[in-house]
Each structure stands twice: as C-alpha cells, then as structure tokens.
Amino acid sequence: MGLPDILFYVFAALTLLCGVLVVANPFSRSPVTSAMFLVLTIISLAGLFVLLHAFFLAAVQIIVYAGAVIVLFLFVIMLLDLKEEQRRKIKLFGFVGGVLSVGAIAVICLKALHAAHPGADLAAPQLEGGTNALGQLLFRQYVLPFEVVSVLLLVAMVGVILLSKKDLK
Amino acid sequence: MTVGLEHYLTVSVLLFCLGLLGVVMRRNLLVIYMSLELMLNAANLALVAFSRFNNKLDGQVLVFFIITVAAAEVSVGLALIVALYRRRQSAHVEDLTTMKL
C-alpha cells in the first residue's frame, strides 16, 4: 500500500467523521459548530480531489466553499439570534425513523455499487485536471453553458437584493 | 488492495446519506441547508472520481458548474431564511406551518 492509498483512507475517514459531526454532534447543537465541521469536511474533500489529480477543483473547492459559502453561513447564523433553538429536543420517533430509512437507502446503494463493481475493466488513469486542460475545455466546448451560468449568477444577485429589502411588496 | 473507483464511490454514497439524514432529522433551517451542501459535495466527489477513472475531463467541468450554481443557491436560500426570520422570529421548521390545513 503506497502513500496515496494511505492518504485516501485518512482523508475519507476525516470527511465522514466531520460529516457526522455536522449532522449529529453529540456535544453541541449549535449551528456554529455544524458550520465549523462543514469547513473541515470540505477541506478533507479537497484533499480527496488532489488525490484524484483534480488540482484546480481542489483550489476552487477551498476558495469558494470554505472561503465564501461558509463565511456567508456564519454571517447569517450570527445575524439571527438562535439561542432559543438549541433547547428543543429531537423526537425519538423521528430519530429512529430517519436513521432506519436513510440506513436502508445507504445499504441498497452500497450493495448495488458492490454488485456492479465499477472501474474493474478500465485502464489505469492518466488524467491530470490542471488549470490549462480544464480552461481549454471550458472555454472551447463548454463556452455556452459558461455564459448561461454567468446570467444565472446575475439573476441570483438581483434576487438576493430584492429579498433583502426591508419592505418587500 | 489498491484504491480504485469503487472506494471513492463508497465514500460518496456514505456522505450523501449523511446529508440526507441531516435533512430528514434536523429541525433547524440553517443546519438543513448545510446538510444539502454535504449532499452536493458527495455528488461532486462521485463526478470527479468518474472523470479521473474514465480519462475524460468533462466531469470536472460539470463539477465546476455545480459549485457555481451551489454558491448562487446558497445566497438566495440564506436571503430567504433571513426574510423569513424577520417576519416570524424563528428559523425552526416546526414553526413554519402556515400552509398546513
């Protein structure tokens, strides 16, 4: 087992552990702790991206998610006064039902994955997801979706400004 | 045993189910939103893994678009939550039952 394999197991364990702590933290029910563990999940996911040789996406993941999205989350959490929310308990029936149904979905997906055994007949990967190759593809073949996404960002911006107005008509 | 596509997809499935569990179980709108982000990230991981092991870059371009759309979605969603909180003084899903019959 080489170093990349060991690193894969380390990053995968970190990702899943931090994911559990985002969803069901036994020590704290505050949204701030969830947001902090979401940052850790995203950083270890970026590590997995590096192991998959997707270097540009790993950088984008850290800059956009950990840098922008989570900061936005923290801003909103601090804006809202959520002291009262922490005291409510999770109902037992909802907890058991949720865990059972999601566990069943997980088992079905993992069994299907195991039965399909993907990637067994594929050649050894040689792909490098550097900035150059990705940029060439993005601005040649995918230039129309790229422009459409820029319009989408504009629409989102206008929508957010409209929603944040004090007297929404 | 060397790490292959199957390992990455297993991590992706588990992460997706964690996010789904958060959406089903938690009652705080903000934490539900964070769980949605987890699910999106699980899909991203699966796409990057497929892209790497099929020797095609298209999957990574798709992940690029997903990250952009997710950022737009988070900004709109958080603005909605703030507007809702301003009117109701609560970000708890059990308090939002106006449309219940």
PDB file of C-alpha atoms in Angstrom:
ATOM      1  CA  MET A   1       0.000   0.000   0.000  1.00  0.00           C
ATOM      2  CA  GLY A   2       1.582   3.232  -1.168  1.00  0.00           C
ATOM      3  CA  LEU A   3       1.371   6.712   0.256  1.00  0.00           C
ATOM      4  CA  PRO A   4      -1.626   7.812  -1.926  1.00  0.00           C
ATOM      5  CA  ASP A   5      -3.675   4.872  -0.666  1.00  0.00           C
ATOM      6  CA  ILE A   6      -2.900   5.680   2.974  1.00  0.00           C
ATOM      7  CA  LEU A   7      -3.754   9.330   2.303  1.00  0.00           C
ATOM      8  CA  PHE A   8      -7.043   8.253   0.707  1.00  0.00           C
ATOM      9  CA  TYR A   9      -8.064   6.369   3.831  1.00  0.00           C
ATOM     10  CA  VAL A  10      -7.025   9.278   6.081  1.00  0.00           C
ATOM     11  CA  PHE A  11      -8.974  11.862   4.055  1.00  0.00           C
ATOM     12  CA  ALA A  12     -12.011   9.600   3.603  1.00  0.00           C
ATOM     13  CA  ALA A  13     -12.178   8.927   7.355  1.00  0.00           C
ATOM     14  CA  LEU A  14     -11.795  12.647   8.104  1.00  0.00           C
ATOM     15  CA  THR A  15     -14.527  13.551   5.604  1.00  0.00           C
ATOM     16  CA  LEU A  16     -17.022  11.066   7.005  1.00  0.00           C
ATOM     17  CA  LEU A  17     -16.189  11.837  10.647  1.00  0.00           C
ATOM     18  CA  CYS A  18     -16.623  15.569  10.143  1.00  0.00           C
ATOM     19  CA  GLY A  19     -19.796  14.906   8.126  1.00  0.00           C
ATOM     20  CA  VAL A  20     -21.254  13.000  11.089  1.00  0.00           C
ATOM     21  CA  LEU A  21     -20.322  15.880  13.382  1.00  0.00           C
ATOM     22  CA  VAL A  22     -22.078  18.364  11.051  1.00  0.00           C
ATOM     23  CA  VAL A  23     -25.317  16.393  11.125  1.00  0.00           C
ATOM     24  CA  ALA A  24     -25.418  14.894  14.616  1.00  0.00           C
ATOM     25  CA  ASN A  25     -22.948  16.405  17.028  1.00  0.00           C
ATOM     26  CA  PRO A  26     -23.457  14.788  20.460  1.00  0.00           C
ATOM     27  CA  PHE A  27     -21.784  17.652  22.347  1.00  0.00           C
ATOM     28  CA  SER A  28     -23.261  20.764  20.820  1.00  0.00           C
ATOM     29  CA  ARG A  29     -26.457  21.538  18.927  1.00  0.00           C
ATOM     30  CA  SER A  30     -25.372  24.986  17.871  1.00  0.00           C
ATOM     31  CA  PRO A  31     -25.347  25.755  14.108  1.00  0.00           C
ATOM     32  CA  VAL A  32     -21.930  27.415  14.532  1.00  0.00           C
ATOM     33  CA  THR A  33     -20.273  24.078  15.391  1.00  0.00           C
ATOM     34  CA  SER A  34     -22.029  22.486  12.422  1.00  0.00           C
ATOM     35  CA  ALA A  35     -20.655  25.199  10.131  1.00  0.00           C
ATOM     36  CA  MET A  36     -17.129  24.742  11.510  1.00  0.00           C
ATOM     37  CA  PHE A  37     -17.228  20.994  10.932  1.00  0.00           C
ATOM     38  CA  LEU A  38     -18.613  21.644   7.445  1.00  0.00           C
ATOM     39  CA  VAL A  39     -15.406  23.615   6.762  1.00  0.00           C
ATOM     40  CA  LEU A  40     -13.332  20.604   7.874  1.00  0.00           C
ATOM     41  CA  THR A  41     -15.417  18.262   5.690  1.00  0.00           C
ATOM     42  CA  ILE A  42     -14.874  20.495   2.668  1.00  0.00           C
ATOM     43  CA  ILE A  43     -11.130  20.778   3.258  1.00  0.00           C
ATOM     44  CA  SER A  44     -10.725  17.000   3.513  1.00  0.00           C
ATOM     45  CA  LEU A  45     -12.859  16.645   0.354  1.00  0.00           C
ATOM     46  CA  ALA A  46     -10.382  18.991  -1.350  1.00  0.00           C
ATOM     47  CA  GLY A  47      -7.669  16.560  -0.212  1.00  0.00           C
ATOM     48  CA  LEU A  48      -9.565  13.747  -1.947  1.00  0.00           C
ATOM     49  CA  PHE A  49      -9.778  15.916  -5.087  1.00  0.00           C
ATOM     50  CA  VAL A  50      -5.986  16.339  -5.022  1.00  0.00           C
ATOM     51  CA  LEU A  51      -5.615  12.555  -4.757  1.00  0.00           C
ATOM     52  CA  LEU A  52      -7.829  12.324  -7.877  1.00  0.00           C
ATOM     53  CA  HIS A  53      -5.456  14.780  -9.620  1.00  0.00           C
ATOM     54  CA  ALA A  54      -8.176  17.452  -9.859  1.00  0.00           C
ATOM     55  CA  PHE A  55      -5.880  20.227  -8.647  1.00  0.00           C
ATOM     56  CA  PHE A  56      -7.854  23.187  -9.968  1.00  0.00           C
ATOM     57  CA  LEU A  57     -11.104  21.922  -8.485  1.00  0.00           C
ATOM     58  CA  ALA A  58      -9.433  21.367  -5.110  1.00  0.00           C
ATOM     59  CA  ALA A  59      -8.367  25.022  -5.080  1.00  0.00           C
ATOM     60  CA  VAL A  60     -11.836  26.180  -6.193  1.00  0.00           C
ATOM     61  CA  GLN A  61     -13.419  23.982  -3.522  1.00  0.00           C
ATOM     62  CA  ILE A  62     -11.394  25.618  -0.761  1.00  0.00           C
ATOM     63  CA  ILE A  63     -11.740  29.177  -2.085  1.00  0.00           C
ATOM     64  CA  VAL A  64     -15.441  29.100  -2.976  1.00  0.00           C
ATOM     65  CA  TYR A  65     -16.852  26.727  -0.367  1.00  0.00           C
ATOM     66  CA  ALA A  66     -14.647  27.193   2.680  1.00  0.00           C
ATOM     67  CA  GLY A  67     -13.923  30.811   1.848  1.00  0.00           C
ATOM     68  CA  ALA A  68     -17.227  32.205   0.596  1.00  0.00           C
ATOM     69  CA  VAL A  69     -20.155  29.881   1.259  1.00  0.00           C
ATOM     70  CA  ILE A  70     -19.309  29.011   4.870  1.00  0.00           C
ATOM     71  CA  VAL A  71     -18.497  32.633   5.701  1.00  0.00           C
ATOM     72  CA  LEU A  72     -21.945  33.530   4.346  1.00  0.00           C
ATOM     73  CA  PHE A  73     -23.463  30.806   6.546  1.00  0.00           C
ATOM     74  CA  LEU A  74     -21.620  32.133   9.608  1.00  0.00           C
ATOM     75  CA  PHE A  75     -22.745  35.688   8.840  1.00  0.00           C
ATOM     76  CA  VAL A  76     -26.382  34.588   8.737  1.00  0.00           C
ATOM     77  CA  ILE A  77     -26.031  32.474  11.901  1.00  0.00           C
ATOM     78  CA  MET A  78     -24.576  35.449  13.742  1.00  0.00           C
ATOM     79  CA  LEU A  79     -27.283  37.765  12.335  1.00  0.00           C
ATOM     80  CA  LEU A  80     -30.120  35.565  13.584  1.00  0.00           C
ATOM     81  CA  ASP A  81     -30.363  35.155  17.323  1.00  0.00           C
ATOM     82  CA  LEU A  82     -30.667  31.391  17.635  1.00  0.00           C
ATOM     83  CA  LYS A  83     -30.277  30.959  21.394  1.00  0.00           C
ATOM     84  CA  GLU A  84     -33.766  29.567  21.843  1.00  0.00           C
ATOM     85  CA  GLU A  85     -33.382  26.925  19.118  1.00  0.00           C
ATOM     86  CA  GLN A  86     -30.804  24.884  20.965  1.00  0.00           C
ATOM     87  CA  ARG A  87     -33.099  23.801  23.756  1.00  0.00           C
ATOM     88  CA  ARG A  88     -35.528  21.772  21.681  1.00  0.00           C
ATOM     89  CA  LYS A  89     -35.100  18.016  21.758  1.00  0.00           C
ATOM     90  CA  ILE A  90     -35.110  15.645  18.805  1.00  0.00           C
ATOM     91  CA  LYS A  91     -38.180  13.413  18.915  1.00  0.00           C
ATOM     92  CA  LEU A  92     -37.384   9.735  19.360  1.00  0.00           C
ATOM     93  CA  PHE A  93     -39.804   8.525  16.679  1.00  0.00           C
ATOM     94  CA  GLY A  94     -38.418  10.916  14.103  1.00  0.00           C
ATOM     95  CA  PHE A  95     -34.856   9.975  15.015  1.00  0.00           C
ATOM     96  CA  VAL A  96     -35.407   6.210  14.711  1.00  0.00           C
ATOM     97  CA  GLY A  97     -37.473   6.546  11.530  1.00  0.00           C
ATOM     98  CA  GLY A  98     -34.926   8.827   9.887  1.00  0.00           C
ATOM     99  CA  VAL A  99     -31.954   6.630  10.764  1.00  0.00           C
ATOM    100  CA  LEU A 100     -33.756   3.474   9.601  1.00  0.00           C
ATOM    101  CA  SER A 101     -34.906   4.854   6.242  1.00  0.00           C
ATOM    102  CA  VAL A 102     -31.609   6.551   5.392  1.00  0.00           C
ATOM    103  CA  GLY A 103     -29.699   3.453   6.529  1.00  0.00           C
ATOM    104  CA  ALA A 104     -31.837   1.341   4.193  1.00  0.00           C
ATOM    105  CA  ILE A 105     -31.050   3.706   1.287  1.00  0.00           C
ATOM    106  CA  ALA A 106     -27.333   3.513   2.130  1.00  0.00           C
ATOM    107  CA  VAL A 107     -27.375  -0.305   2.239  1.00  0.00           C
ATOM    108  CA  ILE A 108     -29.212  -0.504  -1.117  1.00  0.00           C
ATOM    109  CA  CYS A 109     -26.755   1.898  -2.778  1.00  0.00           C
ATOM    110  CA  LEU A 110     -23.687   0.131  -1.380  1.00  0.00           C
ATOM    111  CA  LYS A 111     -24.991  -3.318  -2.389  1.00  0.00           C
ATOM    112  CA  ALA A 112     -25.713  -2.060  -5.917  1.00  0.00           C
ATOM    113  CA  LEU A 113     -22.258  -0.494  -6.073  1.00  0.00           C
ATOM    114  CA  HIS A 114     -20.629  -3.706  -4.936  1.00  0.00           C
ATOM    115  CA  ALA A 115     -22.595  -5.810  -7.421  1.00  0.00           C
ATOM    116  CA  ALA A 116     -21.832  -3.508 -10.355  1.00  0.00           C
ATOM    117  CA  HIS A 117     -18.115  -3.435  -9.470  1.00  0.00           C
ATOM    118  CA  PRO A 118     -17.368  -0.278 -11.485  1.00  0.00           C
ATOM    119  CA  GLY A 119     -13.927   0.506 -12.774  1.00  0.00           C
ATOM    120  CA  ALA A 120     -12.731  -3.084 -12.938  1.00  0.00           C
ATOM    121  CA  ASP A 121     -12.315  -3.057 -16.727  1.00  0.00           C
ATOM    122  CA  LEU A 122     -10.919   0.475 -17.011  1.00  0.00           C
ATOM    123  CA  ALA A 123      -7.323   1.248 -17.881  1.00  0.00           C
ATOM    124  CA  ALA A 124      -5.025   2.904 -15.367  1.00  0.00           C
ATOM    125  CA  PRO A 125      -5.970   6.590 -15.020  1.00  0.00           C
ATOM    126  CA  GLN A 126      -3.645   9.165 -16.544  1.00  0.00           C
ATOM    127  CA  LEU A 127      -5.869  12.219 -16.430  1.00  0.00           C
ATOM    128  CA  GLU A 128      -4.489  15.459 -14.980  1.00  0.00           C
ATOM    129  CA  GLY A 129      -7.051  18.095 -14.041  1.00  0.00           C
ATOM    130  CA  GLY A 130      -4.736  21.084 -14.224  1.00  0.00           C
ATOM    131  CA  THR A 131      -5.849  24.645 -14.924  1.00  0.00           C
ATOM    132  CA  ASN A 132      -4.649  24.579 -18.525  1.00  0.00           C
ATOM    133  CA  ALA A 133      -6.535  21.476 -19.653  1.00  0.00           C
ATOM    134  CA  LEU A 134      -9.694  22.447 -17.779  1.00  0.00           C
ATOM    135  CA  GLY A 135      -9.612  26.007 -19.132  1.00  0.00           C
ATOM    136  CA  GLN A 136      -9.173  24.789 -22.710  1.00  0.00           C
ATOM    137  CA  LEU A 137     -12.217  22.538 -22.363  1.00  0.00           C
ATOM    138  CA  LEU A 138     -14.284  25.161 -20.514  1.00  0.00           C
ATOM    139  CA  PHE A 139     -13.705  27.978 -22.997  1.00  0.00           C
ATOM    140  CA  ARG A 140     -13.932  25.881 -26.159  1.00  0.00           C
ATOM    141  CA  GLN A 141     -16.519  23.159 -25.800  1.00  0.00           C
ATOM    142  CA  TYR A 142     -18.462  24.487 -22.823  1.00  0.00           C
ATOM    143  CA  VAL A 143     -18.459  28.198 -23.556  1.00  0.00           C
ATOM    144  CA  LEU A 144     -22.262  28.449 -23.926  1.00  0.00           C
ATOM    145  CA  PRO A 145     -23.046  26.849 -20.528  1.00  0.00           C
ATOM    146  CA  PHE A 146     -20.364  29.109 -19.063  1.00  0.00           C
ATOM    147  CA  GLU A 147     -22.176  32.213 -20.300  1.00  0.00           C
ATOM    148  CA  VAL A 148     -25.541  30.866 -19.134  1.00  0.00           C
ATOM    149  CA  VAL A 149     -24.089  30.336 -15.648  1.00  0.00           C
ATOM    150  CA  SER A 150     -22.941  33.954 -15.592  1.00  0.00           C
ATOM    151  CA  VAL A 151     -26.545  35.031 -16.324  1.00  0.00           C
ATOM    152  CA  LEU A 152     -27.686  32.735 -13.509  1.00  0.00           C
ATOM    153  CA  LEU A 153     -25.301  34.451 -11.088  1.00  0.00           C
ATOM    154  CA  LEU A 154     -26.687  37.842 -12.151  1.00  0.00           C
ATOM    155  CA  VAL A 155     -30.251  36.614 -11.563  1.00  0.00           C
ATOM    156  CA  ALA A 156     -29.282  35.286  -8.121  1.00  0.00           C
ATOM    157  CA  MET A 157     -27.677  38.623  -7.246  1.00  0.00           C
ATOM    158  CA  VAL A 158     -30.769  40.609  -8.252  1.00  0.00           C
ATOM    159  CA  GLY A 159     -32.983  38.158  -6.362  1.00  0.00           C
ATOM    160  CA  VAL A 160     -30.929  38.428  -3.170  1.00  0.00           C
ATOM    161  CA  ILE A 161     -31.003  42.228  -3.273  1.00  0.00           C
ATOM    162  CA  LEU A 162     -34.752  42.184  -3.797  1.00  0.00           C
ATOM    163  CA  LEU A 163     -35.302  39.654  -0.992  1.00  0.00           C
ATOM    164  CA  SER A 164     -33.199  41.628   1.476  1.00  0.00           C
ATOM    165  CA  LYS A 165     -35.213  44.805   1.083  1.00  0.00           C
ATOM    166  CA  LYS A 166     -36.920  45.922   4.252  1.00  0.00           C
ATOM    167  CA  ASP A 167     -40.451  46.412   2.894  1.00  0.00           C
ATOM    168  CA  LEU A 168     -40.942  43.553   0.477  1.00  0.00           C
ATOM    169  CA  LYS A 169     -44.008  44.237  -1.668  1.00  0.00           C
TER     170      LYS A 169
ATOM    171  CA  MET B   1      -5.688  -3.637  -2.151  1.00  0.00           C
ATOM    172  CA  THR B   2      -5.194  -0.580  -4.282  1.00  0.00           C
ATOM    173  CA  VAL B   3      -7.705   2.275  -4.095  1.00  0.00           C
ATOM    174  CA  GLY B   4      -9.980   2.398  -7.130  1.00  0.00           C
ATOM    175  CA  LEU B   5     -13.210   3.932  -8.356  1.00  0.00           C
ATOM    176  CA  GLU B   6     -15.268   1.771  -6.020  1.00  0.00           C
ATOM    177  CA  HIS B   7     -13.650   3.229  -2.901  1.00  0.00           C
ATOM    178  CA  TYR B   8     -14.330   6.799  -3.930  1.00  0.00           C
ATOM    179  CA  LEU B   9     -17.941   5.962  -4.832  1.00  0.00           C
ATOM    180  CA  THR B  10     -18.415   4.296  -1.429  1.00  0.00           C
ATOM    181  CA  VAL B  11     -17.254   7.471   0.334  1.00  0.00           C
ATOM    182  CA  SER B  12     -19.577   9.478  -1.913  1.00  0.00           C
ATOM    183  CA  VAL B  13     -22.607   7.285  -1.112  1.00  0.00           C
ATOM    184  CA  LEU B  14     -21.922   7.464   2.626  1.00  0.00           C
ATOM    185  CA  LEU B  15     -21.504  11.252   2.535  1.00  0.00           C
ATOM    186  CA  PHE B  16     -24.735  11.624   0.536  1.00  0.00           C
ATOM    187  CA  CYS B  17     -26.636   9.504   3.057  1.00  0.00           C
ATOM    188  CA  LEU B  18     -25.229  11.592   5.924  1.00  0.00           C
ATOM    189  CA  GLY B  19     -26.544  14.720   4.231  1.00  0.00           C
ATOM    190  CA  LEU B  20     -29.928  13.076   3.653  1.00  0.00           C
ATOM    191  CA  LEU B  21     -30.034  12.071   7.325  1.00  0.00           C
ATOM    192  CA  GLY B  22     -29.398  15.681   8.289  1.00  0.00           C
ATOM    193  CA  VAL B  23     -32.193  16.945   6.035  1.00  0.00           C
ATOM    194  CA  VAL B  24     -34.636  14.395   7.483  1.00  0.00           C
ATOM    195  CA  MET B  25     -33.617  14.633  11.122  1.00  0.00           C
ATOM    196  CA  ARG B  26     -32.596  18.180  11.979  1.00  0.00           C
ATOM    197  CA  ARG B  27     -35.216  20.854  12.592  1.00  0.00           C
ATOM    198  CA  ASN B  28     -33.068  23.962  12.170  1.00  0.00           C
ATOM    199  CA  LEU B  29     -33.329  25.514   8.709  1.00  0.00           C
ATOM    200  CA  LEU B  30     -29.654  26.504   8.646  1.00  0.00           C
ATOM    201  CA  VAL B  31     -28.434  23.014   9.541  1.00  0.00           C
ATOM    202  CA  ILE B  32     -30.769  21.556   6.896  1.00  0.00           C
ATOM    203  CA  TYR B  33     -29.105  23.892   4.410  1.00  0.00           C
ATOM    204  CA  MET B  34     -25.645  22.708   5.468  1.00  0.00           C
ATOM    205  CA  SER B  35     -26.762  19.096   5.005  1.00  0.00           C
ATOM    206  CA  LEU B  36     -27.870  19.992   1.477  1.00  0.00           C
ATOM    207  CA  GLU B  37     -24.346  21.277   0.861  1.00  0.00           C
ATOM    208  CA  LEU B  38     -22.990  17.929   2.074  1.00  0.00           C
ATOM    209  CA  MET B  39     -25.183  16.111  -0.465  1.00  0.00           C
ATOM    210  CA  LEU B  40     -23.988  18.376  -3.287  1.00  0.00           C
ATOM    211  CA  ASN B  41     -20.388  17.738  -2.282  1.00  0.00           C
ATOM    212  CA  ALA B  42     -20.961  13.988  -2.324  1.00  0.00           C
ATOM    213  CA  ALA B  43     -22.228  14.275  -5.913  1.00  0.00           C
ATOM    214  CA  ASN B  44     -19.143  16.348  -6.777  1.00  0.00           C
ATOM    215  CA  LEU B  45     -16.847  13.672  -5.381  1.00  0.00           C
ATOM    216  CA  ALA B  46     -18.567  10.973  -7.455  1.00  0.00           C
ATOM    217  CA  LEU B  47     -18.257  13.103 -10.611  1.00  0.00           C
ATOM    218  CA  VAL B  48     -14.559  13.815 -10.087  1.00  0.00           C
ATOM    219  CA  ALA B  49     -13.874  10.133  -9.409  1.00  0.00           C
ATOM    220  CA  PHE B  50     -15.714   9.074 -12.584  1.00  0.00           C
ATOM    221  CA  SER B  51     -13.869  11.739 -14.549  1.00  0.00           C
ATOM    222  CA  ARG B  52     -10.484  10.547 -13.305  1.00  0.00           C
ATOM    223  CA  PHE B  53     -11.059   6.850 -13.887  1.00  0.00           C
ATOM    224  CA  ASN B  54     -12.650   7.311 -17.332  1.00  0.00           C
ATOM    225  CA  ASN B  55      -9.848   9.640 -18.521  1.00  0.00           C
ATOM    226  CA  LYS B  56     -12.322  12.376 -19.504  1.00  0.00           C
ATOM    227  CA  LEU B  57     -12.256  15.940 -18.203  1.00  0.00           C
ATOM    228  CA  ASP B  58     -15.977  16.618 -18.814  1.00  0.00           C
ATOM    229  CA  GLY B  59     -16.926  15.504 -15.312  1.00  0.00           C
ATOM    230  CA  GLN B  60     -14.662  18.126 -13.784  1.00  0.00           C
ATOM    231  CA  VAL B  61     -16.249  20.858 -15.926  1.00  0.00           C
ATOM    232  CA  LEU B  62     -19.637  19.723 -14.629  1.00  0.00           C
ATOM    233  CA  VAL B  63     -18.341  19.951 -11.039  1.00  0.00           C
ATOM    234  CA  PHE B  64     -17.180  23.485 -11.801  1.00  0.00           C
ATOM    235  CA  PHE B  65     -20.723  24.406 -12.864  1.00  0.00           C
ATOM    236  CA  ILE B  66     -22.233  22.645  -9.838  1.00  0.00           C
ATOM    237  CA  ILE B  67     -20.036  24.686  -7.484  1.00  0.00           C
ATOM    238  CA  THR B  68     -21.155  27.911  -9.189  1.00  0.00           C
ATOM    239  CA  VAL B  69     -24.842  27.004  -9.043  1.00  0.00           C
ATOM    240  CA  ALA B  70     -24.481  25.901  -5.408  1.00  0.00           C
ATOM    241  CA  ALA B  71     -22.995  29.278  -4.496  1.00  0.00           C
ATOM    242  CA  ALA B  72     -25.936  31.068  -6.170  1.00  0.00           C
ATOM    243  CA  GLU B  73     -28.381  28.721  -4.454  1.00  0.00           C
ATOM    244  CA  VAL B  74     -26.864  29.328  -1.020  1.00  0.00           C
ATOM    245  CA  SER B  75     -27.037  33.105  -1.410  1.00  0.00           C
ATOM    246  CA  VAL B  76     -30.715  33.039  -2.457  1.00  0.00           C
ATOM    247  CA  GLY B  77     -31.632  30.482   0.205  1.00  0.00           C
ATOM    248  CA  LEU B  78     -29.943  32.375   3.009  1.00  0.00           C
ATOM    249  CA  ALA B  79     -31.654  35.603   1.901  1.00  0.00           C
ATOM    250  CA  LEU B  80     -34.974  33.741   2.081  1.00  0.00           C
ATOM    251  CA  ILE B  81     -34.153  32.460   5.577  1.00  0.00           C
ATOM    252  CA  VAL B  82     -33.265  35.968   6.750  1.00  0.00           C
ATOM    253  CA  ALA B  83     -36.513  37.372   5.286  1.00  0.00           C
ATOM    254  CA  LEU B  84     -38.461  34.563   6.961  1.00  0.00           C
ATOM    255  CA  TYR B  85     -36.736  35.178  10.291  1.00  0.00           C
ATOM    256  CA  ARG B  86     -37.503  38.881  10.095  1.00  0.00           C
ATOM    257  CA  ARG B  87     -41.209  38.115   9.767  1.00  0.00           C
ATOM    258  CA  ARG B  88     -41.536  35.120  12.127  1.00  0.00           C
ATOM    259  CA  GLN B  89     -38.587  35.460  14.560  1.00  0.00           C
ATOM    260  CA  SER B  90     -37.791  31.764  14.070  1.00  0.00           C
ATOM    261  CA  ALA B  91     -35.614  29.560  11.866  1.00  0.00           C
ATOM    262  CA  HIS B  92     -37.222  26.346  13.052  1.00  0.00           C
ATOM    263  CA  VAL B  93     -39.210  24.233  10.597  1.00  0.00           C
ATOM    264  CA  GLU B  94     -41.873  23.284  13.140  1.00  0.00           C
ATOM    265  CA  ASP B  95     -42.867  26.950  13.463  1.00  0.00           C
ATOM    266  CA  LEU B  96     -43.498  27.283   9.731  1.00  0.00           C
ATOM    267  CA  THR B  97     -46.921  25.673   9.355  1.00  0.00           C
ATOM    268  CA  THR B  98     -48.917  28.393   7.609  1.00  0.00           C
ATOM    269  CA  MET B  99     -49.779  26.126   4.678  1.00  0.00           C
ATOM    270  CA  LYS B 100     -50.949  23.271   6.905  1.00  0.00           C
ATOM    271  CA  LEU B 101     -54.663  22.501   6.515  1.00  0.00           C
TER     272      LEU B 101
END
